[in-house]
Amino acid sequence: MKLKLAFIYSFFILRIIVCLPLIPIIYLWGKAIKASVPDLPEPTKNIKGTSGISNNSKNVLLIGESSISGVGIEDHAEGIPGEIGRVLSAYNSTTISWKVVAKSGYKAVDVINQLMPKLDNETYDLIVVGLGGNDTFQVTPPWVWRKDMYFLIDLLKVKYPDTHLIISAMPPVADFPVFPGLLQSFMGGHTNMLRHTIMDFPLLFNKVDYMSDKVKMNEWLGDETSNNMDDFFSDGVHPSALTYQLIGRGITNIVIEKKIFG
């Protein structure tokens, strides 16, 4: 892994040097696109929610950026928490209670500084961490991303040592419809670097899984009745309800496969 990290870090530096003349263009382009994207609110319904009725209950904490905070939908029951609740409550005849602690625009370091202090001392059976989009947009160096993510996961494992933790997949930035080809390539490449930088976390931490595979939107297009890429996004950047549910389904697949809830 040390050799792999050295390669990633060196490639990042080389990439920045090569792309240096384009950085002002990319910055201004990104700023203009950001201004054109609607400022969608985060849902306030079911920040704390429940699915299923049973004597057996499991608690789920979801923490992270906009994919977790649910930008683009009106109710967390339509998003990742709701899908986790629906699938797992039906699969295990279990009451699934969830709590969302997330903020749009946050990087990993912001979650450490702003959200971690707000976490309660409840007992959770599963923690879902969703980050990577904003660290991509702000071109966080991969060594900084790894350090921040390691610190975050370590803090969560110290606070909730017996809880299983799943790091959700990195966002498919290279497929964002609102981005022109140059930005898709540049940002998508950076996401890919960040994705590879934390591949070994399941080996470094107990009870940690990482959805490390690259999200392949073309496969989603083939699996769903819709064949329009725009159907997977609410504004060209943030997920639609359909995408949130597909992400949630991927998380539940890990829970079921690993028998995390027994």
CSV table of C-alpha atoms in Angstrom, one decimal:
chain,number,residue,atom,x,y,z
A,1,MET,CA,0.0,0.0,0.0
A,2,LYS,CA,2.9,2.4,0.7
A,3,LEU,CA,4.1,2.1,-2.9
A,4,LYS,CA,0.6,2.6,-4.2
A,5,LEU,CA,0.2,5.7,-2.0
A,6,ALA,CA,3.5,7.1,-3.2
A,7,PHE,CA,2.4,6.6,-6.8
A,8,ILE,CA,-0.9,8.3,-6.2
A,9,TYR,CA,0.7,11.3,-4.4
A,10,SER,CA,3.3,11.7,-7.1
A,11,PHE,CA,0.7,11.4,-9.8
A,12,PHE,CA,-1.4,14.1,-8.1
A,13,ILE,CA,1.5,16.5,-8.0
A,14,LEU,CA,2.4,15.8,-11.7
A,15,ARG,CA,-1.2,16.2,-12.7
A,16,ILE,CA,-1.4,19.6,-11.0
A,17,ILE,CA,1.8,20.8,-12.6
A,18,VAL,CA,0.6,19.6,-16.1
A,19,CYS,CA,-2.8,21.2,-15.6
A,20,LEU,CA,-1.5,24.4,-14.0
A,21,PRO,CA,-2.3,26.6,-17.1
A,22,LEU,CA,-5.8,25.3,-17.1
A,23,ILE,CA,-6.5,25.8,-13.3
A,24,PRO,CA,-7.8,29.4,-13.7
A,25,ILE,CA,-10.1,28.2,-16.5
A,26,ILE,CA,-11.3,25.2,-14.4
A,27,TYR,CA,-11.8,27.4,-11.4
A,28,LEU,CA,-13.9,30.0,-13.2
A,29,TRP,CA,-15.8,27.4,-15.1
A,30,GLY,CA,-16.6,25.5,-11.9
A,31,LYS,CA,-17.7,28.8,-10.2
A,32,ALA,CA,-20.0,29.6,-13.1
A,33,ILE,CA,-21.5,26.1,-13.0
A,34,LYS,CA,-22.0,26.3,-9.2
A,35,ALA,CA,-23.9,29.6,-9.6
A,36,SER,CA,-26.1,28.1,-12.3
A,37,VAL,CA,-27.1,25.0,-10.2
A,38,PRO,CA,-30.3,25.6,-8.1
A,39,ASP,CA,-29.7,26.0,-4.4
A,40,LEU,CA,-31.7,23.0,-3.3
A,41,PRO,CA,-32.6,22.7,0.5
A,42,GLU,CA,-31.8,19.8,2.7
A,43,PRO,CA,-34.9,17.8,3.7
A,44,THR,CA,-36.2,18.4,7.3
A,45,LYS,CA,-38.6,15.4,7.3
A,46,ASN,CA,-37.5,12.3,9.0
A,47,ILE,CA,-34.0,13.4,10.1
A,48,LYS,CA,-34.8,10.9,12.7
A,49,GLY,CA,-37.0,8.1,11.3
A,50,THR,CA,-38.2,4.6,11.7
A,51,SER,CA,-39.2,1.8,9.4
A,52,GLY,CA,-40.9,-1.5,10.4
A,53,ILE,CA,-42.6,-2.6,13.6
A,54,SER,CA,-40.9,-5.3,15.6
A,55,ASN,CA,-39.7,-6.1,19.1
A,56,ASN,CA,-36.2,-6.4,17.5
A,57,SER,CA,-34.7,-3.0,16.8
A,58,LYS,CA,-31.5,-1.7,15.2
A,59,ASN,CA,-30.2,1.9,15.2
A,60,VAL,CA,-28.4,3.5,12.2
A,61,LEU,CA,-26.4,6.7,12.2
A,62,LEU,CA,-25.6,8.4,8.9
A,63,ILE,CA,-23.0,11.1,8.8
A,64,GLY,CA,-21.4,13.1,6.0
A,65,GLU,CA,-22.0,15.6,3.2
A,66,SER,CA,-24.9,16.3,0.8
A,67,SER,CA,-25.5,12.7,-0.3
A,68,ILE,CA,-26.3,11.9,3.4
A,69,SER,CA,-28.1,15.2,4.1
A,70,GLY,CA,-30.4,14.4,1.2
A,71,VAL,CA,-30.1,17.5,-1.0
A,72,GLY,CA,-32.5,17.1,-3.9
A,73,ILE,CA,-35.3,15.3,-2.0
A,74,GLU,CA,-38.0,16.5,0.4
A,75,ASP,CA,-38.0,13.6,2.9
A,76,HIS,CA,-35.2,11.3,4.2
A,77,ALA,CA,-37.6,8.5,3.9
A,78,GLU,CA,-37.1,8.9,0.1
A,79,GLY,CA,-33.3,8.8,0.5
A,80,ILE,CA,-30.5,6.6,1.7
A,81,PRO,CA,-31.9,6.3,5.3
A,82,GLY,CA,-35.4,5.3,4.1
A,83,GLU,CA,-34.1,2.7,1.7
A,84,ILE,CA,-31.9,1.2,4.4
A,85,GLY,CA,-34.9,1.1,6.7
A,86,ARG,CA,-37.3,-0.4,4.1
A,87,VAL,CA,-35.0,-3.2,3.0
A,88,LEU,CA,-33.5,-4.2,6.3
A,89,SER,CA,-36.8,-4.0,8.3
A,90,ALA,CA,-38.4,-6.3,5.7
A,91,TYR,CA,-35.4,-8.7,5.5
A,92,ASN,CA,-34.9,-9.2,9.2
A,93,SER,CA,-38.3,-8.4,10.5
A,94,THR,CA,-36.6,-5.6,12.4
A,95,THR,CA,-37.5,-2.0,13.4
A,96,ILE,CA,-34.8,0.2,11.8
A,97,SER,CA,-34.4,3.6,13.4
A,98,TRP,CA,-32.1,6.1,11.8
A,99,LYS,CA,-30.6,9.5,12.6
A,100,VAL,CA,-29.0,11.8,10.0
A,101,VAL,CA,-26.1,14.1,11.0
A,102,ALA,CA,-24.9,15.7,7.8
A,103,LYS,CA,-24.3,19.0,6.0
A,104,SER,CA,-24.2,19.9,2.4
A,105,GLY,CA,-20.8,21.4,1.4
A,106,TYR,CA,-18.8,19.7,4.1
A,107,LYS,CA,-15.4,18.1,3.5
A,108,ALA,CA,-14.1,15.3,5.8
A,109,VAL,CA,-12.3,17.9,7.9
A,110,ASP,CA,-15.5,19.8,8.4
A,111,VAL,CA,-17.3,16.7,9.6
A,112,ILE,CA,-14.5,16.2,12.1
A,113,ASN,CA,-14.7,19.7,13.4
A,114,GLN,CA,-18.4,20.6,13.1
A,115,LEU,CA,-20.4,17.3,13.3
A,116,MET,CA,-18.4,15.0,15.5
A,117,PRO,CA,-18.9,17.2,18.5
A,118,LYS,CA,-22.7,17.0,18.0
A,119,LEU,CA,-22.9,13.2,18.1
A,120,ASP,CA,-24.8,11.7,21.0
A,121,ASN,CA,-23.9,8.7,23.2
A,122,GLU,CA,-26.6,6.5,21.9
A,123,THR,CA,-25.8,2.9,20.9
A,124,TYR,CA,-25.8,2.4,17.1
A,125,ASP,CA,-25.7,-0.9,15.3
A,126,LEU,CA,-24.5,0.6,12.0
A,127,ILE,CA,-22.8,3.9,11.0
A,128,VAL,CA,-22.8,5.0,7.3
A,129,VAL,CA,-20.2,7.6,6.3
A,130,GLY,CA,-20.8,9.4,3.0
A,131,LEU,CA,-18.0,11.9,1.9
A,132,GLY,CA,-15.8,12.7,-1.1
A,133,GLY,CA,-17.7,15.1,-3.3
A,134,ASN,CA,-16.6,18.3,-1.7
A,135,ASP,CA,-13.1,17.1,-1.2
A,136,THR,CA,-13.1,16.4,-4.9
A,137,PHE,CA,-14.5,19.8,-5.8
A,138,GLN,CA,-12.0,21.6,-3.7
A,139,VAL,CA,-9.2,19.4,-5.0
A,140,THR,CA,-8.1,18.2,-1.5
A,141,PRO,CA,-4.6,16.6,-1.9
A,142,PRO,CA,-5.0,12.8,-1.5
A,143,TRP,CA,-2.6,12.7,1.5
A,144,VAL,CA,-4.8,15.3,3.3
A,145,TRP,CA,-7.9,13.3,2.4
A,146,ARG,CA,-6.4,10.1,3.7
A,147,LYS,CA,-5.3,11.8,6.9
A,148,ASP,CA,-8.7,13.4,7.5
A,149,MET,CA,-10.6,10.2,6.7
A,150,TYR,CA,-8.4,8.1,8.9
A,151,PHE,CA,-8.9,10.6,11.8
A,152,LEU,CA,-12.6,10.6,11.3
A,153,ILE,CA,-13.0,6.8,11.2
A,154,ASP,CA,-10.7,6.5,14.2
A,155,LEU,CA,-12.8,9.0,16.1
A,156,LEU,CA,-16.0,7.2,15.3
A,157,LYS,CA,-14.5,3.8,16.2
A,158,VAL,CA,-13.3,5.2,19.6
A,159,LYS,CA,-16.7,6.7,20.3
A,160,TYR,CA,-18.7,3.6,19.0
A,161,PRO,CA,-16.2,0.7,19.3
A,162,ASP,CA,-18.7,-2.1,18.8
A,163,THR,CA,-20.5,-0.5,15.9
A,164,HIS,CA,-20.0,-1.7,12.3
A,165,LEU,CA,-19.2,1.1,9.9
A,166,ILE,CA,-19.6,1.4,6.2
A,167,ILE,CA,-17.9,4.0,4.1
A,168,SER,CA,-20.2,4.7,1.1
A,169,ALA,CA,-19.0,4.8,-2.5
A,170,MET,CA,-17.4,7.9,-3.9
A,171,PRO,CA,-19.8,10.1,-6.0
A,172,PRO,CA,-19.7,9.5,-9.8
A,173,VAL,CA,-18.3,13.0,-10.5
A,174,ALA,CA,-17.2,12.0,-14.0
A,175,ASP,CA,-20.8,11.5,-14.9
A,176,PHE,CA,-22.3,14.7,-13.5
A,177,PRO,CA,-24.4,16.0,-16.4
A,178,VAL,CA,-23.9,19.7,-15.4
A,179,PHE,CA,-20.1,19.3,-16.0
A,180,PRO,CA,-18.6,19.8,-19.4
A,181,GLY,CA,-16.2,17.1,-20.6
A,182,LEU,CA,-13.0,18.8,-19.3
A,183,LEU,CA,-14.4,19.2,-15.8
A,184,GLN,CA,-15.8,15.6,-15.8
A,185,SER,CA,-12.3,14.3,-16.7
A,186,PHE,CA,-10.4,16.5,-14.2
A,187,MET,CA,-12.8,16.1,-11.3
A,188,GLY,CA,-13.5,12.5,-12.0
A,189,GLY,CA,-9.8,11.7,-12.1
A,190,HIS,CA,-9.4,13.4,-8.7
A,191,THR,CA,-12.3,11.4,-7.2
A,192,ASN,CA,-10.6,8.2,-8.5
A,193,MET,CA,-7.4,9.1,-6.7
A,194,LEU,CA,-9.2,9.8,-3.4
A,195,ARG,CA,-11.1,6.5,-3.8
A,196,HIS,CA,-7.9,4.5,-4.1
A,197,THR,CA,-6.2,6.3,-1.2
A,198,ILE,CA,-8.4,4.8,1.4
A,199,MET,CA,-8.7,1.3,0.0
A,200,ASP,CA,-6.9,-0.3,2.9
A,201,PHE,CA,-9.2,1.1,5.7
A,202,PRO,CA,-11.1,-2.2,6.2
A,203,LEU,CA,-7.7,-3.8,7.0
A,204,LEU,CA,-6.7,-1.0,9.4
A,205,PHE,CA,-9.9,-0.8,11.4
A,206,ASN,CA,-12.1,-3.5,13.0
A,207,LYS,CA,-15.7,-3.7,11.7
A,208,VAL,CA,-15.2,-1.3,8.8
A,209,ASP,CA,-16.3,-1.9,5.2
A,210,TYR,CA,-15.7,0.4,2.2
A,211,MET,CA,-17.7,0.5,-0.9
A,212,SER,CA,-14.5,0.9,-2.9
A,213,ASP,CA,-15.8,0.0,-6.4
A,214,LYS,CA,-16.2,2.8,-8.8
A,215,VAL,CA,-19.8,3.7,-9.4
A,216,LYS,CA,-20.5,2.8,-13.0
A,217,MET,CA,-23.5,4.8,-14.2
A,218,ASN,CA,-23.8,2.9,-17.5
A,219,GLU,CA,-24.5,-0.2,-15.4
A,220,TRP,CA,-27.2,1.6,-13.6
A,221,LEU,CA,-28.7,2.7,-16.9
A,222,GLY,CA,-28.8,-0.9,-18.0
A,223,ASP,CA,-30.4,-2.1,-14.7
A,224,GLU,CA,-33.1,0.5,-14.6
A,225,THR,CA,-36.1,1.1,-16.8
A,226,SER,CA,-35.0,4.6,-17.5
A,227,ASN,CA,-32.2,5.1,-20.0
A,228,ASN,CA,-31.7,8.8,-19.3
A,229,MET,CA,-28.7,9.9,-17.3
A,230,ASP,CA,-30.5,13.0,-16.1
A,231,ASP,CA,-33.0,10.7,-14.2
A,232,PHE,CA,-30.2,9.9,-11.7
A,233,PHE,CA,-29.6,13.5,-10.7
A,234,SER,CA,-31.9,16.1,-9.2
A,235,ASP,CA,-29.9,19.2,-10.5
A,236,GLY,CA,-27.1,17.8,-12.5
A,237,VAL,CA,-24.9,17.3,-9.4
A,238,HIS,CA,-26.9,15.9,-6.5
A,239,PRO,CA,-28.6,12.5,-6.6
A,240,SER,CA,-32.3,12.0,-7.4
A,241,ALA,CA,-34.5,9.9,-5.2
A,242,LEU,CA,-33.8,7.0,-7.5
A,243,THR,CA,-30.0,7.3,-7.1
A,244,TYR,CA,-30.3,7.7,-3.3
A,245,GLN,CA,-32.3,4.5,-3.2
A,246,LEU,CA,-29.7,2.7,-5.4
A,247,ILE,CA,-26.9,3.8,-3.0
A,248,GLY,CA,-29.0,2.7,0.0
A,249,ARG,CA,-29.6,-0.7,-1.7
A,250,GLY,CA,-25.8,-1.1,-2.1
A,251,ILE,CA,-25.3,-0.4,1.6
A,252,THR,CA,-28.0,-2.9,2.6
A,253,ASN,CA,-26.4,-5.5,0.4
A,254,ILE,CA,-23.2,-5.3,2.5
A,255,VAL,CA,-25.2,-5.5,5.7
A,256,ILE,CA,-27.0,-8.6,4.5
A,257,GLU,CA,-23.9,-10.2,3.0
A,258,LYS,CA,-21.8,-9.6,6.1
A,259,LYS,CA,-24.6,-10.5,8.4
A,260,ILE,CA,-24.0,-7.3,10.3
A,261,PHE,CA,-27.5,-7.4,11.9
A,262,GLY,CA,-27.3,-11.2,12.4
